[in-house]
mmCIF file of C-alpha atoms in Angstrom:
data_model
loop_
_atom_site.group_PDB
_atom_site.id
_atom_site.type_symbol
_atom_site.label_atom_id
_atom_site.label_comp_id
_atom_site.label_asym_id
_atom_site.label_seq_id
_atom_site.Cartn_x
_atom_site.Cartn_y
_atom_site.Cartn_z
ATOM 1 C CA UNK A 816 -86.697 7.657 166.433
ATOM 2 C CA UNK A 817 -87.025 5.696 162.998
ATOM 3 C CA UNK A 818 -87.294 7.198 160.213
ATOM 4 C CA UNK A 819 -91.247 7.583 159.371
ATOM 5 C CA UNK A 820 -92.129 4.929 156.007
ATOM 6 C CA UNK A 821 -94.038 6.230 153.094
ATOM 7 C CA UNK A 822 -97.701 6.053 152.794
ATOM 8 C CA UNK A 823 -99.500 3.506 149.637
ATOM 9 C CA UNK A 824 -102.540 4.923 147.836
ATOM 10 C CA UNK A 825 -104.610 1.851 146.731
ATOM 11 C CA UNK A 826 -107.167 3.158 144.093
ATOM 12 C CA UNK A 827 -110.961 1.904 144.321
ATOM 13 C CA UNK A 828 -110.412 -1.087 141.825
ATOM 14 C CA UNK A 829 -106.807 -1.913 143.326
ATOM 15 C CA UNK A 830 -106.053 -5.815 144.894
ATOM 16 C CA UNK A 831 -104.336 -8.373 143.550
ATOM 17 C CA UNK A 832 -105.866 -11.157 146.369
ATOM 18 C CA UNK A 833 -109.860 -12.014 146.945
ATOM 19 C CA UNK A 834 -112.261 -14.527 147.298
ATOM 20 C CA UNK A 835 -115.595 -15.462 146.232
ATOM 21 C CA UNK A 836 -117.885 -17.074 148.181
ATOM 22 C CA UNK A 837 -120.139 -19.055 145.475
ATOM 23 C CA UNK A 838 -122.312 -21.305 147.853
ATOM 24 C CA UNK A 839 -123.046 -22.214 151.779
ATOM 25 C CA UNK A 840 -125.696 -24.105 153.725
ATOM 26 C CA UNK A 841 -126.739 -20.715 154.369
ATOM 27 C CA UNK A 842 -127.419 -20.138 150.697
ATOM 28 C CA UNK A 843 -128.126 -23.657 149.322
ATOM 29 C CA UNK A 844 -130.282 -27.086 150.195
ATOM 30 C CA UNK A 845 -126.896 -28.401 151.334
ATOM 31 C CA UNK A 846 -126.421 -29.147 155.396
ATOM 32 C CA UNK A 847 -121.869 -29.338 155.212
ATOM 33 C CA UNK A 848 -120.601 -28.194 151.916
ATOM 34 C CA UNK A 849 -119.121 -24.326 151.347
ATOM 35 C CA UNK A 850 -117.442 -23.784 148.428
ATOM 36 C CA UNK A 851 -115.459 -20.583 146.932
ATOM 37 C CA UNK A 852 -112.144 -19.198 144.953
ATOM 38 C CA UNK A 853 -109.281 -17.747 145.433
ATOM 39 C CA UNK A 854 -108.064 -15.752 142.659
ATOM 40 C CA UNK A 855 -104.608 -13.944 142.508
ATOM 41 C CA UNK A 856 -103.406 -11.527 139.713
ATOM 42 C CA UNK A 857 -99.712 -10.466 139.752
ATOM 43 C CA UNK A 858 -97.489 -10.701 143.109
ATOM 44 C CA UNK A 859 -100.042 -11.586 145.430
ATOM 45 C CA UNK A 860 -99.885 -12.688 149.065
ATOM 46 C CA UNK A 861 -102.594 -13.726 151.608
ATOM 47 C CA UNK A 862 -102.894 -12.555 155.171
ATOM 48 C CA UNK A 863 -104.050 -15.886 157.422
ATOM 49 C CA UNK A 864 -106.714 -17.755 156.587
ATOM 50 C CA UNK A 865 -108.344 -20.068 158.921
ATOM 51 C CA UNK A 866 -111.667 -21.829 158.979
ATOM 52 C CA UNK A 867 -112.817 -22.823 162.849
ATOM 53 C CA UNK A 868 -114.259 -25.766 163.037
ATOM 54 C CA UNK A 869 -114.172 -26.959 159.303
ATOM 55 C CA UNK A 870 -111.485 -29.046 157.241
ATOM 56 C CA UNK A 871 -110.734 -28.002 153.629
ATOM 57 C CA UNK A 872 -109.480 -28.831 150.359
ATOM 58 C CA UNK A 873 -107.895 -26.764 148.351
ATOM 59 C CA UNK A 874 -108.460 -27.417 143.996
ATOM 60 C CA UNK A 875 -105.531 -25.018 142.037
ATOM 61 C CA UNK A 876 -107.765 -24.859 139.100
ATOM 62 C CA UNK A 877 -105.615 -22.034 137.343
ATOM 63 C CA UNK A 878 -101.409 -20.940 137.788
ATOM 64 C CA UNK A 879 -99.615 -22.198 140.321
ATOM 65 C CA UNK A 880 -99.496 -21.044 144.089
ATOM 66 C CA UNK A 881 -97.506 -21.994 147.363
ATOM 67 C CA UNK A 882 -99.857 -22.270 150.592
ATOM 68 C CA UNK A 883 -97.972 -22.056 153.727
ATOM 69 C CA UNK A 884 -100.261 -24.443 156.335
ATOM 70 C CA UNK A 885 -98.635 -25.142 159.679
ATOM 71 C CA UNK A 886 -95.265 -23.525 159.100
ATOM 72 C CA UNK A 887 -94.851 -25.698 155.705
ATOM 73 C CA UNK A 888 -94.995 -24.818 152.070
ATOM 74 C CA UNK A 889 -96.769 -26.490 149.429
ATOM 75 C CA UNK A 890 -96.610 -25.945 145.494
ATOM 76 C CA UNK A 891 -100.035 -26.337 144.251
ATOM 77 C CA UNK A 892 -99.865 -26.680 140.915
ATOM 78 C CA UNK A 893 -102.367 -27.669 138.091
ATOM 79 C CA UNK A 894 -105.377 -29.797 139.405
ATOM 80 C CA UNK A 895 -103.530 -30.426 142.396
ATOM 81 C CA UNK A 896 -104.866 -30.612 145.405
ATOM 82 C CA UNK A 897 -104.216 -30.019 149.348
ATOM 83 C CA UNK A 898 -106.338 -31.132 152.446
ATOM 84 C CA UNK A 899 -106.211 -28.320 155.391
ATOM 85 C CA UNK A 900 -107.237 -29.944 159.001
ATOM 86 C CA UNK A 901 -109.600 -28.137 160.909
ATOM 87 C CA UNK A 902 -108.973 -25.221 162.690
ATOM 88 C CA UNK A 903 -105.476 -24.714 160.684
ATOM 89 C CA UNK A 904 -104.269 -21.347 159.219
ATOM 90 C CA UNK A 905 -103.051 -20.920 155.659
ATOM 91 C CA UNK A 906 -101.437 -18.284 153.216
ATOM 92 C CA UNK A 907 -101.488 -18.142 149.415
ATOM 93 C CA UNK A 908 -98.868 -16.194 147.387
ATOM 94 C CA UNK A 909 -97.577 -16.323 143.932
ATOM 95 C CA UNK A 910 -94.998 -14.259 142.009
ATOM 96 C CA UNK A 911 -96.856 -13.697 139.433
ATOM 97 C CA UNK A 912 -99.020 -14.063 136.867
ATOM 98 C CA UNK A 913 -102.478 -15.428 137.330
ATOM 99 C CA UNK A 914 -104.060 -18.086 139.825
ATOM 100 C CA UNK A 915 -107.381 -19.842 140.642
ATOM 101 C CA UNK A 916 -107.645 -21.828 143.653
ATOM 102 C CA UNK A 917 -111.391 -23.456 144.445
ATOM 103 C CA UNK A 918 -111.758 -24.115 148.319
ATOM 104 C CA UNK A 919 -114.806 -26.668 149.399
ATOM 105 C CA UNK A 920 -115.064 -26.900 153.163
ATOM 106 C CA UNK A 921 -117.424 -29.130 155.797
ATOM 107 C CA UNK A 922 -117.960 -29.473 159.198
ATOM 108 C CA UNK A 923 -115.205 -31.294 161.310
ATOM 109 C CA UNK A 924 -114.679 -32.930 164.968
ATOM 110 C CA UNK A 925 -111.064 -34.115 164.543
ATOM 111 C CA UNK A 926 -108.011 -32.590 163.275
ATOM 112 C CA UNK A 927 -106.592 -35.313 160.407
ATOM 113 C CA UNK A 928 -102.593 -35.027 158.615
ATOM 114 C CA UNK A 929 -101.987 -32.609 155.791
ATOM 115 C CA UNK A 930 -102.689 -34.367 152.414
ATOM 116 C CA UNK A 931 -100.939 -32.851 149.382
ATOM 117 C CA UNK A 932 -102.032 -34.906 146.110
ATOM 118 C CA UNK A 933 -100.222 -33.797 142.958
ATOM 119 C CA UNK A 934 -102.202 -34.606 139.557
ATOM 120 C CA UNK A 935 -99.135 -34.972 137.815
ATOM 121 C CA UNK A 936 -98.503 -38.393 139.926
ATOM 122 C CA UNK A 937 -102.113 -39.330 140.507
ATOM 123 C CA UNK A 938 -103.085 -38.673 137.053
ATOM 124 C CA UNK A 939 -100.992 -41.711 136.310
ATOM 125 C CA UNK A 940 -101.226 -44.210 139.201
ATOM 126 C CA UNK A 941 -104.104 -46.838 138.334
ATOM 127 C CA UNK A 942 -104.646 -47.389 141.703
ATOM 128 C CA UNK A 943 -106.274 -43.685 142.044
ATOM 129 C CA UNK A 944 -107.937 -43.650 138.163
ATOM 130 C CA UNK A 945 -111.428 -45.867 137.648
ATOM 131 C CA UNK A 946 -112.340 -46.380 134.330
ATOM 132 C CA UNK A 947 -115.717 -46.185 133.050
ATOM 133 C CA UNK A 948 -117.301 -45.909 129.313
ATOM 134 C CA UNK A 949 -116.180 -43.080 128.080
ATOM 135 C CA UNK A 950 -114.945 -41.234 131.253
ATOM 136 C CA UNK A 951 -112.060 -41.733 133.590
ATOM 137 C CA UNK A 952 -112.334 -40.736 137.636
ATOM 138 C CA UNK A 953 -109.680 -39.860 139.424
ATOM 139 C CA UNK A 954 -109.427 -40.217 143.408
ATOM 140 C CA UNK A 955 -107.600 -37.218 144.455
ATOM 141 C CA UNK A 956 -108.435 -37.203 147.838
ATOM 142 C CA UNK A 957 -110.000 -40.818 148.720
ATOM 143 C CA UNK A 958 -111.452 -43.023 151.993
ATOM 144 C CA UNK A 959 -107.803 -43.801 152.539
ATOM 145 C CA UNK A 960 -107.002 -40.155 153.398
ATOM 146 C CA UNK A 961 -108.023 -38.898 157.254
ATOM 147 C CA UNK A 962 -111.007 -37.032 156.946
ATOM 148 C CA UNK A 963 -114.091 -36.350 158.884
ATOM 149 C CA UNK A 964 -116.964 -35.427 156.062
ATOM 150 C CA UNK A 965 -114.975 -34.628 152.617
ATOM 151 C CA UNK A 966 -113.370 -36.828 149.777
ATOM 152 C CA UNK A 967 -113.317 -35.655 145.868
ATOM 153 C CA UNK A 968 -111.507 -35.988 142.899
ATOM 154 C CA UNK A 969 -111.864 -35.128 139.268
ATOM 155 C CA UNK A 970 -113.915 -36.430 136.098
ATOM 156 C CA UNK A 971 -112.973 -36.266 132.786
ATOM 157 C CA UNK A 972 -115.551 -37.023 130.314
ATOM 158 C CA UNK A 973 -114.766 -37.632 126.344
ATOM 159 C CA UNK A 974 -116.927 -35.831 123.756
ATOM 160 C CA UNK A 975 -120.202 -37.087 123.883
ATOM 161 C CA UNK A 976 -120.955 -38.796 126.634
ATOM 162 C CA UNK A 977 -123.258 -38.674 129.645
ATOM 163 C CA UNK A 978 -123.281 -40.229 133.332
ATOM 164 C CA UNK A 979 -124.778 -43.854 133.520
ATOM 165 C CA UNK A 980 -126.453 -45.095 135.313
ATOM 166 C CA UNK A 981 -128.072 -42.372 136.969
ATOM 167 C CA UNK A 982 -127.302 -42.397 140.694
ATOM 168 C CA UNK A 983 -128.463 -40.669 143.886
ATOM 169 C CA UNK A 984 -126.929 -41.233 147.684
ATOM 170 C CA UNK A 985 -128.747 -40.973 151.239
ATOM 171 C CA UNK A 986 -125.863 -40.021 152.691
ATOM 172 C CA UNK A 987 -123.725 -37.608 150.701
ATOM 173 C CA UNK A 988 -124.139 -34.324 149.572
ATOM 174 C CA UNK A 989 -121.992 -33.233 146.574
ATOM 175 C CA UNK A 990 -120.913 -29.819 144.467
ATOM 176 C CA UNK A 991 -119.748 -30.484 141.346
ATOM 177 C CA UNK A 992 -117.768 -27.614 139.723
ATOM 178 C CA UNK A 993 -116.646 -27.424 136.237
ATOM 179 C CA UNK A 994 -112.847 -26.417 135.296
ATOM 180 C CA UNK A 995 -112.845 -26.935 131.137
ATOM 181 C CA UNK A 996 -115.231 -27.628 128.198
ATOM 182 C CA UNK A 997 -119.291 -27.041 127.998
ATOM 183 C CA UNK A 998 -121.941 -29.966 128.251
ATOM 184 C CA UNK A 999 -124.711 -30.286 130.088
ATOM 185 C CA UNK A 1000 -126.314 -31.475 134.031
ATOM 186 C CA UNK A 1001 -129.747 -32.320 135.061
ATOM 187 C CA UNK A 1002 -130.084 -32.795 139.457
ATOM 188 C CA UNK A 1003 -134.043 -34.576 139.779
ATOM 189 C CA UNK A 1004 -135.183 -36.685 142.668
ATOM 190 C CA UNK A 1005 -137.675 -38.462 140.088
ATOM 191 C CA UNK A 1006 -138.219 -38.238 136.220
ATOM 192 C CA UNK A 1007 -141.572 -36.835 136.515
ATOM 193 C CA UNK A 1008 -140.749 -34.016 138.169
ATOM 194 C CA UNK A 1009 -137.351 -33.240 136.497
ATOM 195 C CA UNK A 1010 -136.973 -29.351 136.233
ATOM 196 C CA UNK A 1011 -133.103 -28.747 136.778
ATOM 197 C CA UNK A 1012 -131.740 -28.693 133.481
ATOM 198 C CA UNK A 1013 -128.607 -26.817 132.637
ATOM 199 C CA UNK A 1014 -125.998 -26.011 130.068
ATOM 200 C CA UNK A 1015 -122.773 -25.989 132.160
ATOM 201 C CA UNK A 1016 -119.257 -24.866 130.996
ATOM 202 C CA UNK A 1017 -115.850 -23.706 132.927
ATOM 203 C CA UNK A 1018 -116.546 -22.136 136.297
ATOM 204 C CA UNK A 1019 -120.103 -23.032 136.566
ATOM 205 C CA UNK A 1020 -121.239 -25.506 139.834
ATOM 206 C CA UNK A 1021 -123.781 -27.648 140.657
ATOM 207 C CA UNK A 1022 -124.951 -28.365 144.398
ATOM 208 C CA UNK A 1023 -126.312 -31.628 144.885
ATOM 209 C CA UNK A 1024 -128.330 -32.579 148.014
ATOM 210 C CA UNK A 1025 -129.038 -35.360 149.441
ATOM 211 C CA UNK A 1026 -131.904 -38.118 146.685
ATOM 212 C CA UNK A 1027 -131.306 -36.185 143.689
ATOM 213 C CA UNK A 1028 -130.093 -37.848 140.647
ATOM 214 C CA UNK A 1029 -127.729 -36.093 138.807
ATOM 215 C CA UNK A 1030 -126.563 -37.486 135.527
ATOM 216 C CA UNK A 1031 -123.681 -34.992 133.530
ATOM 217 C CA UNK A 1032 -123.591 -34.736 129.764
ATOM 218 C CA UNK A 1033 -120.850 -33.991 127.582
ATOM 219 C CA UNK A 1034 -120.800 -32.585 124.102
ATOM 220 C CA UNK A 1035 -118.062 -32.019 121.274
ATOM 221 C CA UNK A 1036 -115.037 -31.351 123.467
ATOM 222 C CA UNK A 1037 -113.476 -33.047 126.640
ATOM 223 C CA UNK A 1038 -115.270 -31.789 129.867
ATOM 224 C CA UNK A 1039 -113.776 -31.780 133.242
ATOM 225 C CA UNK A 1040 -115.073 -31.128 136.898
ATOM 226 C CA UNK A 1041 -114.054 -32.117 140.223
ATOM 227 C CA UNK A 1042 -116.811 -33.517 142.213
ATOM 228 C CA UNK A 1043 -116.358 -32.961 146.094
ATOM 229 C CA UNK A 1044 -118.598 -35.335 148.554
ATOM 230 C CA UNK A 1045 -119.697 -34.006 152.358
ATOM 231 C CA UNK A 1046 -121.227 -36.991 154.210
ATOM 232 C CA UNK A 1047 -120.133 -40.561 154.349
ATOM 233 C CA UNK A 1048 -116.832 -41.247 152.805
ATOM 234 C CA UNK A 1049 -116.989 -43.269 149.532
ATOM 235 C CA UNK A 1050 -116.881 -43.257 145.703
ATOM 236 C CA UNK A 1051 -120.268 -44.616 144.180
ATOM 237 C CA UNK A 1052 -118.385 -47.515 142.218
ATOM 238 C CA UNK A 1053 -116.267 -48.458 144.786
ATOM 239 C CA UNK A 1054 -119.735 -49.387 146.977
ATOM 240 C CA UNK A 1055 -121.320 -50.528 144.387
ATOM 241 C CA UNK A 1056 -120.149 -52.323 141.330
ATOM 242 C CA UNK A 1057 -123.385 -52.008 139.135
ATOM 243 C CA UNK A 1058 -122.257 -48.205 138.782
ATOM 244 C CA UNK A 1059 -119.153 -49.733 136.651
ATOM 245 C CA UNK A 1060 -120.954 -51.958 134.914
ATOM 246 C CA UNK A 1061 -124.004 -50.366 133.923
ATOM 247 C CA UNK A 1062 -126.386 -52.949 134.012
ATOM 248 C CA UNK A 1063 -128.868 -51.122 135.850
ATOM 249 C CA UNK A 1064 -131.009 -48.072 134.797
ATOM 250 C CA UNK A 1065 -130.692 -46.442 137.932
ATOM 251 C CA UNK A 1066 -129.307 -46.823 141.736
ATOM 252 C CA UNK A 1067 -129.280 -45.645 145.374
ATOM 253 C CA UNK A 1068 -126.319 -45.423 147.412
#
């Protein structure tokens, strides 16, 4: 007979793993998009996490963290960023310290390849950065990855700027979520009725459904956020080049 193992007591506030659920279609005007974070504090480990019928990506916002997804570990460290096919299980752990990891999630039919994009490479490749006044865009996870619904990356605008022009899509939903600074975000589907106007700073998200405009604002620091698209798969300036030009006041994608 073994020997019999010794009980834990885990007090009313104890865990060192959870996650937050910030937004669904069940909870939002959005029809794909789900988005939530992990957080870890100390030695943390993850039972399995799966998500039937949906593909993911995975933002490490805060720490670093190794997922194990189909037998294989990936270091996620800061602002990278991991693609999970549909219908795969995943684990988190760290040793550690402390960790935030933002999951967005949408709808899928096919199971596409593992996709692990590491900001301290993409950060520098021109070929993934698009540079507009007074901003920079990077495509972290972009048309030329396998996806059914989901592409995103991250926007990083200098003090004092704002989005122009002003876009809106027919066919994309979006959430943008905001990982440093404080500025500003107004969502409208015309000027005359504008009523979403928000100060925004780090950990604060905006959904974006489908016709609404939704220009971003920056004030006295640096302000980043990654921007994650559930629809058809496309960056707004790569479809159309009067968003990197700016000769127009407004447009429709």
């Amino acid at each position: 007979m073994d020997k019999p193992k010794y009980a834990d007591f885990l007090s009313a506030d104890a865990g060192n793993f959870r996650y937050i659920e910030k937004s669904s279609p069940q909870s939002s005007n959005l029809q794909f998009l789900t988005y939530g974070v992990y957080e870890l504090n100390g030695a943390a480990r993850s039972g399995n996490l799966a998500h039937p019928s949906e593909e993911a990506l995975l933002f490490c916002w805060k720490g670093a963290v190794t997922v194990t997804l189909n037998g294989a570990d990936y270091a996620l460290e800061h602002y990278d960023v991991l693609y999970v096919p549909r219908n795969s299980s995943y684990r988190l752990a760290q040793k550690q310290g402390e960790s935030k990891v933002i999951a967005c999630r949408a709808p899928a039919e096919k199971a596409h390849p593992v996709f692990h994009s590491r900001w301290q490479q993409f950060s520098k490749d021109e070929k993934r950065i698009r540079h507009l006044k007074g901003k920079d865009v990077f495509l972290m996870f972009d048309v030329g990855e396998g996806a059914d619904k989901l592409i995103a990356g991250y926007t990083i605008f200098q003090p004092n700027q704002r989005s122009w022009p002003p876009h809106n899509h027919t066919d994309q939903e979006e959430v943008y979520i905001f990982t440093k600074g404080r500025g500003s975000m107004e969502v409208y589907a015309e000027e005359e009725t504008k009523s979403f106007v928000r100060s925004v700073g780090e950990g604060d998200a905006v959904t974006i459904p489908l016709l609404n405009y939704h220009p971003v604002f920056s004030q006295e620091e640096e302000l980043h956020f990654i921007w994650c698209i559930a629809g058809n798969r496309y960056w707004v300036g790569d479809k159309n080049k009067d968003f990197m030009t700016g000769k127009v006041d407004k447009l429709t994608t």
